[in-house]
Tab-separated table of C-alpha atoms and ligand atoms in Angstrom:
chain	number	residue	atom	x	y	z
X	1	MET	CA	-175.952	-182.505	-2.497
X	2	SER	CA	-176.684	-184.095	0.826
X	3	VAL	CA	-177.173	-182.607	4.266
X	4	ILE	CA	-173.884	-181.352	5.782
X	5	TYR	CA	-175.185	-179.892	9.082
X	6	GLN	CA	-178.296	-181.049	10.911
X	7	ARG	CA	-179.179	-177.700	12.500
X	8	VAL	CA	-177.697	-174.386	11.346
X	9	ALA	CA	-178.295	-171.326	13.547
X	10	LEU	CA	-177.861	-167.966	11.828
X	11	ILE	CA	-177.244	-165.113	14.267
X	12	GLY	CA	-178.356	-161.866	12.620
X	13	LEU	CA	-180.806	-162.079	9.716
X	14	GLY	CA	-179.655	-159.616	7.071
X	15	LEU	CA	-178.313	-159.836	3.520
X	16	ILE	CA	-175.663	-162.486	4.185
X	17	ALA	CA	-177.711	-164.706	6.530
X	18	GLY	CA	-180.734	-164.548	4.225
X	19	SER	CA	-178.610	-165.445	1.208
X	20	MET	CA	-176.951	-168.303	3.110
X	21	ALA	CA	-180.316	-169.728	4.150
X	22	LEU	CA	-181.653	-169.578	0.591
X	23	ALA	CA	-178.432	-171.051	-0.862
X	24	MET	CA	-178.425	-173.868	1.725
X	25	ARG	CA	-182.069	-174.614	0.936
X	26	ARG	CA	-181.396	-174.609	-2.803
X	27	ALA	CA	-178.814	-177.381	-2.396
X	28	GLY	CA	-180.366	-179.185	0.596
X	29	LEU	CA	-177.291	-178.661	2.770
X	30	ALA	CA	-178.988	-178.317	6.174
X	31	GLY	CA	-181.514	-180.483	8.012
X	32	GLU	CA	-182.947	-177.417	9.735
X	33	ILE	CA	-182.140	-173.690	9.438
X	34	VAL	CA	-183.013	-171.457	12.369
X	35	GLY	CA	-182.323	-167.795	13.008
X	36	TYR	CA	-182.122	-165.109	15.643
X	37	ALA	CA	-182.348	-161.339	15.234
X	38	ARG	CA	-182.415	-158.698	17.945
X	39	THR	CA	-185.295	-156.572	16.631
X	40	ALA	CA	-188.904	-157.712	16.290
X	41	ALA	CA	-189.164	-156.007	12.888
X	42	THR	CA	-186.326	-158.115	11.431
X	43	ARG	CA	-187.645	-161.314	13.028
X	44	GLU	CA	-191.127	-160.688	11.631
X	45	LYS	CA	-189.794	-159.914	8.153
X	46	ALA	CA	-187.567	-163.014	8.155
X	47	ALA	CA	-190.476	-165.195	9.315
X	48	GLU	CA	-192.699	-163.719	6.608
X	49	ILE	CA	-190.105	-164.421	3.874
X	50	GLY	CA	-189.663	-167.880	5.356
X	51	PHE	CA	-185.989	-168.519	4.673
X	52	CYS	CA	-185.616	-170.056	8.167
X	53	ASP	CA	-187.581	-172.996	9.535
X	54	HIS	CA	-187.876	-171.127	12.828
X	55	VAL	CA	-187.025	-167.587	13.958
X	56	TYR	CA	-186.238	-167.153	17.663
X	57	ASP	CA	-186.298	-164.067	19.860
X	58	SER	CA	-183.872	-165.797	22.242
X	59	ILE	CA	-180.304	-166.254	21.045
X	60	GLY	CA	-179.802	-169.175	23.459
X	61	ALA	CA	-182.829	-171.042	22.080
X	62	ALA	CA	-181.612	-170.504	18.508
X	63	VAL	CA	-178.154	-171.901	19.248
X	64	THR	CA	-179.253	-174.849	21.401
X	65	GLY	CA	-178.777	-178.125	19.535
X	66	ALA	CA	-177.082	-176.486	16.532
X	67	ASP	CA	-174.077	-178.208	14.989
X	68	LEU	CA	-173.249	-174.993	13.091
X	69	VAL	CA	-173.669	-171.444	14.392
X	70	VAL	CA	-172.810	-168.582	12.024
X	71	LEU	CA	-172.413	-165.019	13.279
X	72	CYS	CA	-173.899	-162.773	10.558
X	73	VAL	CA	-173.806	-159.443	12.401
X	74	PRO	CA	-171.513	-156.383	12.152
X	75	VAL	CA	-167.975	-157.312	13.187
X	76	GLY	CA	-167.984	-154.933	16.172
X	77	VAL	CA	-170.656	-156.956	18.038
X	78	MET	CA	-169.395	-160.464	17.325
X	79	GLY	CA	-167.380	-160.734	20.567
X	80	ALA	CA	-170.348	-159.785	22.771
X	81	LEU	CA	-172.662	-162.215	20.963
X	82	ALA	CA	-170.057	-165.012	21.207
X	83	ALA	CA	-170.055	-164.502	24.996
X	84	GLU	CA	-173.867	-164.764	25.007
X	85	ILE	CA	-174.040	-167.992	22.987
X	86	ALA	CA	-171.126	-169.764	24.713
X	87	PRO	CA	-173.201	-171.485	27.456
X	88	TYR	CA	-175.567	-172.983	24.858
X	89	LEU	CA	-173.005	-174.438	22.447
X	90	ALA	CA	-172.968	-178.213	22.080
X	91	LYS	CA	-169.698	-180.148	22.191
X	92	GLY	CA	-168.463	-180.858	18.678
X	93	ALA	CA	-170.385	-177.898	17.204
X	94	THR	CA	-168.729	-175.377	14.895
X	95	VAL	CA	-168.969	-171.617	15.324
X	96	SER	CA	-168.186	-169.552	12.239
X	97	ASP	CA	-168.745	-165.990	11.069
X	98	VAL	CA	-168.966	-164.035	7.817
X	99	GLY	CA	-167.248	-160.831	8.974
X	100	SER	CA	-165.374	-158.650	6.498
X	101	VAL	CA	-162.449	-158.361	8.956
X	102	LYS	CA	-160.762	-161.402	10.441
X	103	ARG	CA	-158.014	-160.643	13.013
X	104	ALA	CA	-160.199	-158.441	15.230
X	105	VAL	CA	-163.051	-160.978	15.051
X	106	ILE	CA	-160.744	-163.852	15.997
X	107	ASP	CA	-159.397	-161.845	18.951
X	108	ALA	CA	-162.918	-160.904	20.101
X	109	VAL	CA	-164.702	-164.231	19.549
X	110	GLY	CA	-161.945	-166.800	20.122
X	111	PRO	CA	-161.682	-166.425	23.917
X	112	HIS	CA	-165.406	-167.188	24.354
X	113	ILE	CA	-165.390	-170.475	22.432
X	114	PRO	CA	-165.685	-173.371	24.939
X	115	ASP	CA	-163.406	-176.422	24.833
X	116	GLY	CA	-164.683	-179.022	22.399
X	117	VAL	CA	-166.283	-176.413	20.096
X	118	HIS	CA	-164.582	-175.552	16.785
X	119	PHE	CA	-164.159	-171.937	15.725
X	120	ILE	CA	-163.598	-171.559	11.999
X	121	PRO	CA	-163.871	-167.975	10.713
X	122	ALA	CA	-164.887	-167.342	7.104
X	123	HIS	CA	-165.530	-164.425	4.773
X	124	PRO	CA	-167.631	-164.679	1.617
X	125	LEU	CA	-166.351	-162.142	-0.910
X	126	ALA	CA	-169.815	-161.380	-2.133
X	127	GLY	CA	-172.317	-158.732	-1.266
X	128	THR	CA	-174.356	-155.803	-2.447
X	129	GLU	CA	-175.040	-152.350	-1.056
X	130	LYS	CA	-178.444	-153.593	0.165
X	131	SER	CA	-179.015	-154.823	3.703
X	132	GLY	CA	-181.663	-156.461	5.870
X	133	PRO	CA	-183.617	-159.723	5.533
X	134	THR	CA	-185.311	-158.732	2.260
X	135	ALA	CA	-181.942	-158.216	0.535
X	136	GLY	CA	-180.870	-161.885	0.449
X	137	PHE	CA	-180.932	-164.086	-2.663
X	138	ALA	CA	-179.824	-167.666	-3.261
X	139	GLU	CA	-177.350	-166.862	-6.058
X	140	LEU	CA	-175.279	-164.301	-4.121
X	141	PHE	CA	-172.324	-166.641	-3.584
X	142	ASP	CA	-172.344	-168.358	-6.992
X	143	GLY	CA	-168.855	-168.264	-8.485
X	144	ARG	CA	-167.574	-165.959	-5.711
X	145	TRP	CA	-164.702	-166.708	-3.388
X	146	CYS	CA	-165.205	-167.541	0.245
X	147	LEU	CA	-162.027	-167.267	2.302
X	148	ILE	CA	-161.755	-169.716	5.207
X	149	VAL	CA	-159.452	-168.538	7.976
X	150	PRO	CA	-158.734	-171.429	10.381
X	151	ASP	CA	-155.934	-171.146	12.924
X	152	ASP	CA	-153.038	-173.626	12.907
X	153	GLY	CA	-154.614	-175.938	15.460
X	154	ALA	CA	-158.051	-176.097	13.803
X	155	ASP	CA	-159.675	-179.517	13.439
X	156	ALA	CA	-159.095	-180.651	9.835
X	157	ALA	CA	-162.456	-182.410	9.516
X	158	ALA	CA	-164.359	-179.367	10.837
X	159	VAL	CA	-162.529	-177.099	8.368
X	160	ALA	CA	-163.255	-179.444	5.451
X	161	LYS	CA	-166.926	-179.557	6.488
X	162	ILE	CA	-167.433	-175.794	6.428
X	163	GLU	CA	-165.541	-175.606	3.148
X	164	SER	CA	-167.944	-178.100	1.625
X	165	LEU	CA	-170.876	-176.024	2.932
X	166	TRP	CA	-169.594	-172.900	1.141
X	167	GLN	CA	-168.903	-174.880	-2.006
X	168	GLY	CA	-172.432	-176.286	-1.830
X	169	MET	CA	-173.745	-172.703	-1.589
X	170	GLY	CA	-171.971	-171.933	-4.886
X	171	SER	CA	-168.666	-170.458	-3.699
X	172	LYS	CA	-165.098	-171.237	-4.623
X	173	THR	CA	-163.094	-171.564	-1.400
X	174	ASP	CA	-159.554	-170.773	-0.381
X	175	ARG	CA	-157.737	-170.723	2.967
X	176	MET	CA	-155.950	-167.641	4.199
X	177	GLU	CA	-154.137	-166.441	7.308
X	178	ALA	CA	-156.041	-163.712	9.210
X	179	ASP	CA	-153.553	-160.811	8.977
X	180	HIS	CA	-152.941	-161.521	5.324
X	181	HIS	CA	-156.708	-161.549	4.738
X	182	ASP	CA	-157.048	-158.130	6.362
X	183	ARG	CA	-154.238	-156.648	4.227
X	184	VAL	CA	-155.685	-158.067	0.988
X	185	LEU	CA	-159.187	-156.824	1.803
X	186	ALA	CA	-157.884	-153.378	2.762
X	187	VAL	CA	-156.666	-153.030	-0.842
X	188	THR	CA	-159.524	-154.701	-2.666
X	189	SER	CA	-162.497	-153.552	-0.613
X	190	HIS	CA	-162.024	-151.417	2.479
X	191	ALA	CA	-159.948	-148.522	1.080
X	192	PRO	CA	-162.068	-148.363	-2.128
X	193	HIS	CA	-165.211	-148.063	-0.011
X	194	LEU	CA	-163.684	-145.237	2.011
X	195	ILE	CA	-162.703	-143.442	-1.189
X	196	ALA	CA	-166.253	-143.821	-2.528
X	197	TYR	CA	-167.701	-142.474	0.730
X	198	THR	CA	-165.277	-139.542	0.496
X	199	MET	CA	-166.067	-138.681	-3.116
X	200	VAL	CA	-169.799	-138.663	-2.471
X	201	GLY	CA	-169.215	-136.683	0.715
X	202	VAL	CA	-167.193	-134.085	-1.218
X	203	ALA	CA	-169.979	-133.682	-3.757
X	204	ASP	CA	-172.433	-133.297	-0.904
X	205	ASP	CA	-170.220	-130.693	0.767
X	206	LEU	CA	-170.253	-128.747	-2.462
X	207	ALA	CA	-174.056	-128.894	-2.149
X	208	ARG	CA	-174.384	-129.983	-5.737
X	209	VAL	CA	-175.726	-133.490	-5.216
X	210	THR	CA	-179.180	-132.218	-4.435
X	211	ASP	CA	-179.218	-130.171	-7.637
X	212	ALA	CA	-181.313	-131.887	-10.272
X	213	GLU	CA	-178.489	-131.365	-12.771
X	214	VAL	CA	-175.982	-133.427	-10.846
X	215	ILE	CA	-178.490	-136.184	-10.206
X	216	ASN	CA	-179.806	-136.257	-13.769
X	217	TYR	CA	-176.462	-135.966	-15.489
X	218	SER	CA	-174.334	-137.907	-13.014
X	219	ALA	CA	-171.707	-139.728	-15.051
X	220	ALA	CA	-170.872	-143.379	-14.594
X	221	GLY	CA	-167.927	-142.746	-12.267
X	222	PHE	CA	-169.902	-140.729	-9.742
X	223	ARG	CA	-172.957	-142.982	-10.006
X	224	ASP	CA	-170.839	-146.047	-9.177
X	225	PHE	CA	-169.408	-144.228	-6.158
X	226	THR	CA	-172.911	-143.386	-4.908
X	227	ARG	CA	-173.921	-147.051	-5.115
X	228	ILE	CA	-170.954	-148.144	-3.030
X	229	ALA	CA	-171.457	-145.216	-0.641
X	230	ALA	CA	-175.038	-146.410	-0.015
X	231	SER	CA	-173.680	-149.485	1.838
X	232	ASP	CA	-174.751	-150.107	5.424
X	233	PRO	CA	-173.253	-147.445	7.741
X	234	THR	CA	-172.976	-149.735	10.803
X	235	MET	CA	-171.250	-152.526	8.903
X	236	TRP	CA	-168.719	-150.159	7.363
X	237	ARG	CA	-168.085	-148.198	10.545
X	238	ASP	CA	-167.163	-151.518	12.163
X	239	VAL	CA	-164.978	-152.590	9.227
X	240	PHE	CA	-162.819	-149.456	9.497
X	241	LEU	CA	-162.634	-149.534	13.289
X	242	ASN	CA	-161.582	-153.185	13.161
X	243	ASN	CA	-159.153	-153.135	10.227
X	244	LYS	CA	-157.482	-149.910	11.223
X	245	ASP	CA	-153.797	-150.572	10.523
X	246	ALA	CA	-154.136	-152.222	7.117
X	247	THR	CA	-156.643	-149.618	5.899
X	248	LEU	CA	-154.501	-146.699	7.069
X	249	GLU	CA	-151.449	-148.232	5.382
X	250	ILE	CA	-153.273	-148.482	2.038
X	251	LEU	CA	-154.765	-144.997	2.377
X	252	GLY	CA	-151.238	-143.639	2.961
X	253	ARG	CA	-150.097	-145.190	-0.297
X	254	PHE	CA	-153.242	-143.984	-2.029
X	255	THR	CA	-152.547	-140.417	-0.922
X	256	GLU	CA	-148.988	-140.580	-2.310
X	257	GLU	CA	-150.244	-141.809	-5.682
X	258	LEU	CA	-152.974	-139.188	-5.717
X	259	PHE	CA	-150.399	-136.449	-5.125
X	260	ALA	CA	-148.279	-137.810	-7.991
X	261	LEU	CA	-151.272	-137.738	-10.347
X	262	GLN	CA	-152.243	-134.285	-9.110
X	263	ARG	CA	-148.718	-133.093	-9.890
X	264	ALA	CA	-148.832	-134.692	-13.365
X	265	ILE	CA	-152.085	-132.858	-14.125
X	266	ARG	CA	-150.673	-129.537	-12.869
X	267	LYS	CA	-147.475	-129.965	-14.913
X	268	GLY	CA	-149.335	-131.171	-17.992
X	269	ASP	CA	-147.439	-134.477	-17.860
X	270	GLY	CA	-149.703	-136.438	-20.226
X	271	ALA	CA	-147.219	-139.318	-20.573
X	272	HIS	CA	-147.405	-140.008	-16.831
X	273	LEU	CA	-151.198	-140.003	-16.881
X	274	HIS	CA	-151.356	-142.194	-19.997
X	275	ASP	CA	-148.879	-144.753	-18.617
X	276	TYR	CA	-150.743	-144.881	-15.327
X	277	PHE	CA	-154.155	-145.404	-16.925
X	278	THR	CA	-152.732	-148.074	-19.255
X	279	ARG	CA	-151.461	-149.998	-16.221
X	280	THR	CA	-154.798	-149.762	-14.408
X	281	ARG	CA	-156.736	-150.839	-17.492
X	282	ALA	CA	-154.723	-154.082	-17.534
X	283	ILE	CA	-155.857	-154.801	-13.970
X	284	ARG	CA	-159.490	-154.517	-15.051
X	285	ARG	CA	-158.782	-156.958	-17.899
X	286	GLY	CA	-157.240	-159.381	-15.402
X	287	ILE	CA	-160.362	-159.278	-13.217
X	288	ILE	CA	-162.599	-160.040	-16.200
X	289	GLU	CA	-160.308	-162.848	-17.378
X	290	ALA	CA	-160.427	-164.350	-13.874
X	291	GLY	CA	-164.243	-164.443	-14.151
X	292	GLN	CA	-164.758	-162.037	-11.259
X	293	ASP	CA	-166.726	-159.563	-13.371
X	294	THR	CA	-168.240	-159.358	-16.838
X	295	ASP	CA	-167.229	-157.041	-19.622
X	296	VAL	CA	-170.663	-155.421	-19.713
X	297	ALA	CA	-170.748	-151.635	-19.484
X	298	ASP	CA	-173.426	-151.747	-16.794
X	299	PHE	CA	-172.598	-148.711	-14.666
X	300	GLY	CA	-174.499	-150.306	-11.821
X	301	ARG	CA	-177.513	-151.189	-13.957
X	302	VAL	CA	-179.189	-154.568	-13.740
X	303	HIS	CA	-178.706	-156.995	-16.623
X	304	GLY	CA	-179.240	-160.362	-14.909
X	305	GLU	CA	-182.483	-161.879	-13.788
X	306	ASN	CA	-181.759	-161.157	-10.158
X	307	PRO	CA	-181.686	-157.560	-8.919
X	308	GLY	CA	-178.515	-158.194	-6.949
X	309	GLU	CA	-176.676	-160.028	-9.701
X	310	SER	CA	-174.888	-157.253	-11.457
X	311	THR	CA	-173.870	-155.484	-8.279
X	312	ALA	CA	-172.461	-158.460	-6.390
X	313	GLU	CA	-169.018	-157.417	-5.284
X	314	ASP	CA	-166.248	-158.354	-2.944
X	315	LYS	CA	-166.492	-156.891	0.527
K	401	LIG	P1	-177.202	-156.586	7.403
K	401	LIG	O1	-177.993	-156.968	6.196
K	401	LIG	O2	-177.168	-155.152	7.811
K	401	LIG	O3	-177.704	-157.469	8.652
K	401	LIG	C1	-177.085	-157.343	9.891
K	401	LIG	C2	-177.807	-158.153	10.943
K	401	LIG	O4	-177.085	-157.952	12.162
K	401	LIG	C3	-179.238	-157.716	11.196
K	401	LIG	O5	-180.042	-158.844	11.423
K	401	LIG	C4	-179.137	-156.894	12.480
K	401	LIG	O6	-180.251	-157.031	13.306
K	401	LIG	C5	-177.983	-157.577	13.190
K	401	LIG	N1	-177.325	-156.674	14.139
K	401	LIG	C6	-176.809	-155.456	13.897
K	401	LIG	N2	-176.301	-154.926	15.021
K	401	LIG	C7	-176.533	-155.833	16.008
K	401	LIG	C8	-176.269	-155.868	17.400
K	401	LIG	N3	-175.648	-154.836	18.005
K	401	LIG	N4	-176.653	-156.970	18.107
K	401	LIG	C9	-177.285	-157.990	17.497
K	401	LIG	N5	-177.563	-158.020	16.176
K	401	LIG	C10	-177.189	-156.953	15.443
K	401	LIG	O7	-175.673	-157.022	7.281
K	401	LIG	P2	-174.948	-158.033	6.279
K	401	LIG	O8	-174.649	-157.298	5.022
K	401	LIG	O9	-175.690	-159.312	6.235
K	401	LIG	O10	-173.550	-158.201	7.033
K	401	LIG	C11	-173.371	-159.120	8.087
K	401	LIG	C12	-171.895	-159.435	8.225
K	401	LIG	O11	-171.420	-159.913	6.978
K	401	LIG	C13	-171.013	-158.257	8.604
K	401	LIG	O12	-170.067	-158.671	9.546
K	401	LIG	C14	-170.310	-157.899	7.310
K	401	LIG	O13	-168.997	-157.396	7.576
K	401	LIG	C15	-170.246	-159.223	6.602
K	401	LIG	N6	-170.231	-159.161	5.135
K	401	LIG	C16	-171.059	-158.283	4.499
K	401	LIG	C17	-171.027	-158.220	3.119
K	401	LIG	C18	-171.909	-157.245	2.374
K	401	LIG	O14	-171.643	-156.918	1.227
K	401	LIG	N7	-172.959	-156.756	2.958
K	401	LIG	C19	-170.191	-159.078	2.390
K	401	LIG	C20	-169.401	-160.009	3.077
K	401	LIG	C21	-169.431	-160.038	4.457
K	401	LIG	P3	-181.525	-156.071	13.246
K	401	LIG	O15	-181.994	-156.085	11.816
K	401	LIG	O16	-182.467	-156.741	14.167
K	401	LIG	O17	-181.060	-154.712	13.678
């Protein structure tokens, strides 16, 4: 592929930014890739790995001259960082983000975008429970969806350009309206993460997790929950605080279903349980048929060449 953006500035240098830089490099999509991170430790690690051509300790210097700026930080700080970069943005540049929540990010970032600068939010549905600059890998987005969330008045050429960037990084792309995005992700990602956090928290409350028996004999279900519950606390705090309504709506429905299953167990209603589990099994089959997972019984174990491969999941 050929160069799509001359200078890409990545703001925040963790799992997603690192993976973007490596995926852009792999396909030669950017003339120059530069980065900014707030802490010296992250900047030094990113410079050592070398996925950026230059790592800045000044956000203004990183953004200056960029034709694409991507916010790769927790969603709760995107508004404040957008205000900081605004004076340095060049006319005609595009600002995008990779946040797991879209409406709150649009409301926080949008007002800071100067006239003549495009703002085109995006969300790659790919990630792992690892974070920081060492967690990135070039294949993270391969075959995964990236949802592009432009508003009605967005510049068509700028939208097409960022779509081609994500496609060049290996993603399949789709466009989605922000509120719809947040409702879909509440079901597919945000509520499941909260449930995983809760289950691991319950086990911890029962003080059994630290027992060697529970660790040694932890069955696949619990082990999968612990992997998800190891995800970055700041990122997930911000996801729940910024997708409050949709997550609470899904958790309300979840609680109703849980009560119904609880009742079926108490009453010995095996038919209810069997019907329910048959329905859910079909959903798993659908995900495999759609190519969004493999039919390998991996229980979180690595089968691919890359350590992140088998755990890549939608966030
Ligand atoms: P990450 O690996 O934890 O990296 C986060 C980066 O943000 C770090 O460079 C960190 O800087 C910086 N940062 C954190 N708080 C900051 C603040 N207050 N001011 C300035 N910089 C700050 O996170 P990630 O997994 O790449 O996630 C980044 C974004 O992608 C999030 O919005 C998340 O919702 C979204 N996303 C994540 C996934 C996933 O699975 N992880 C998937 C899709 C989308 P320091 O290291 O210097 O502290």
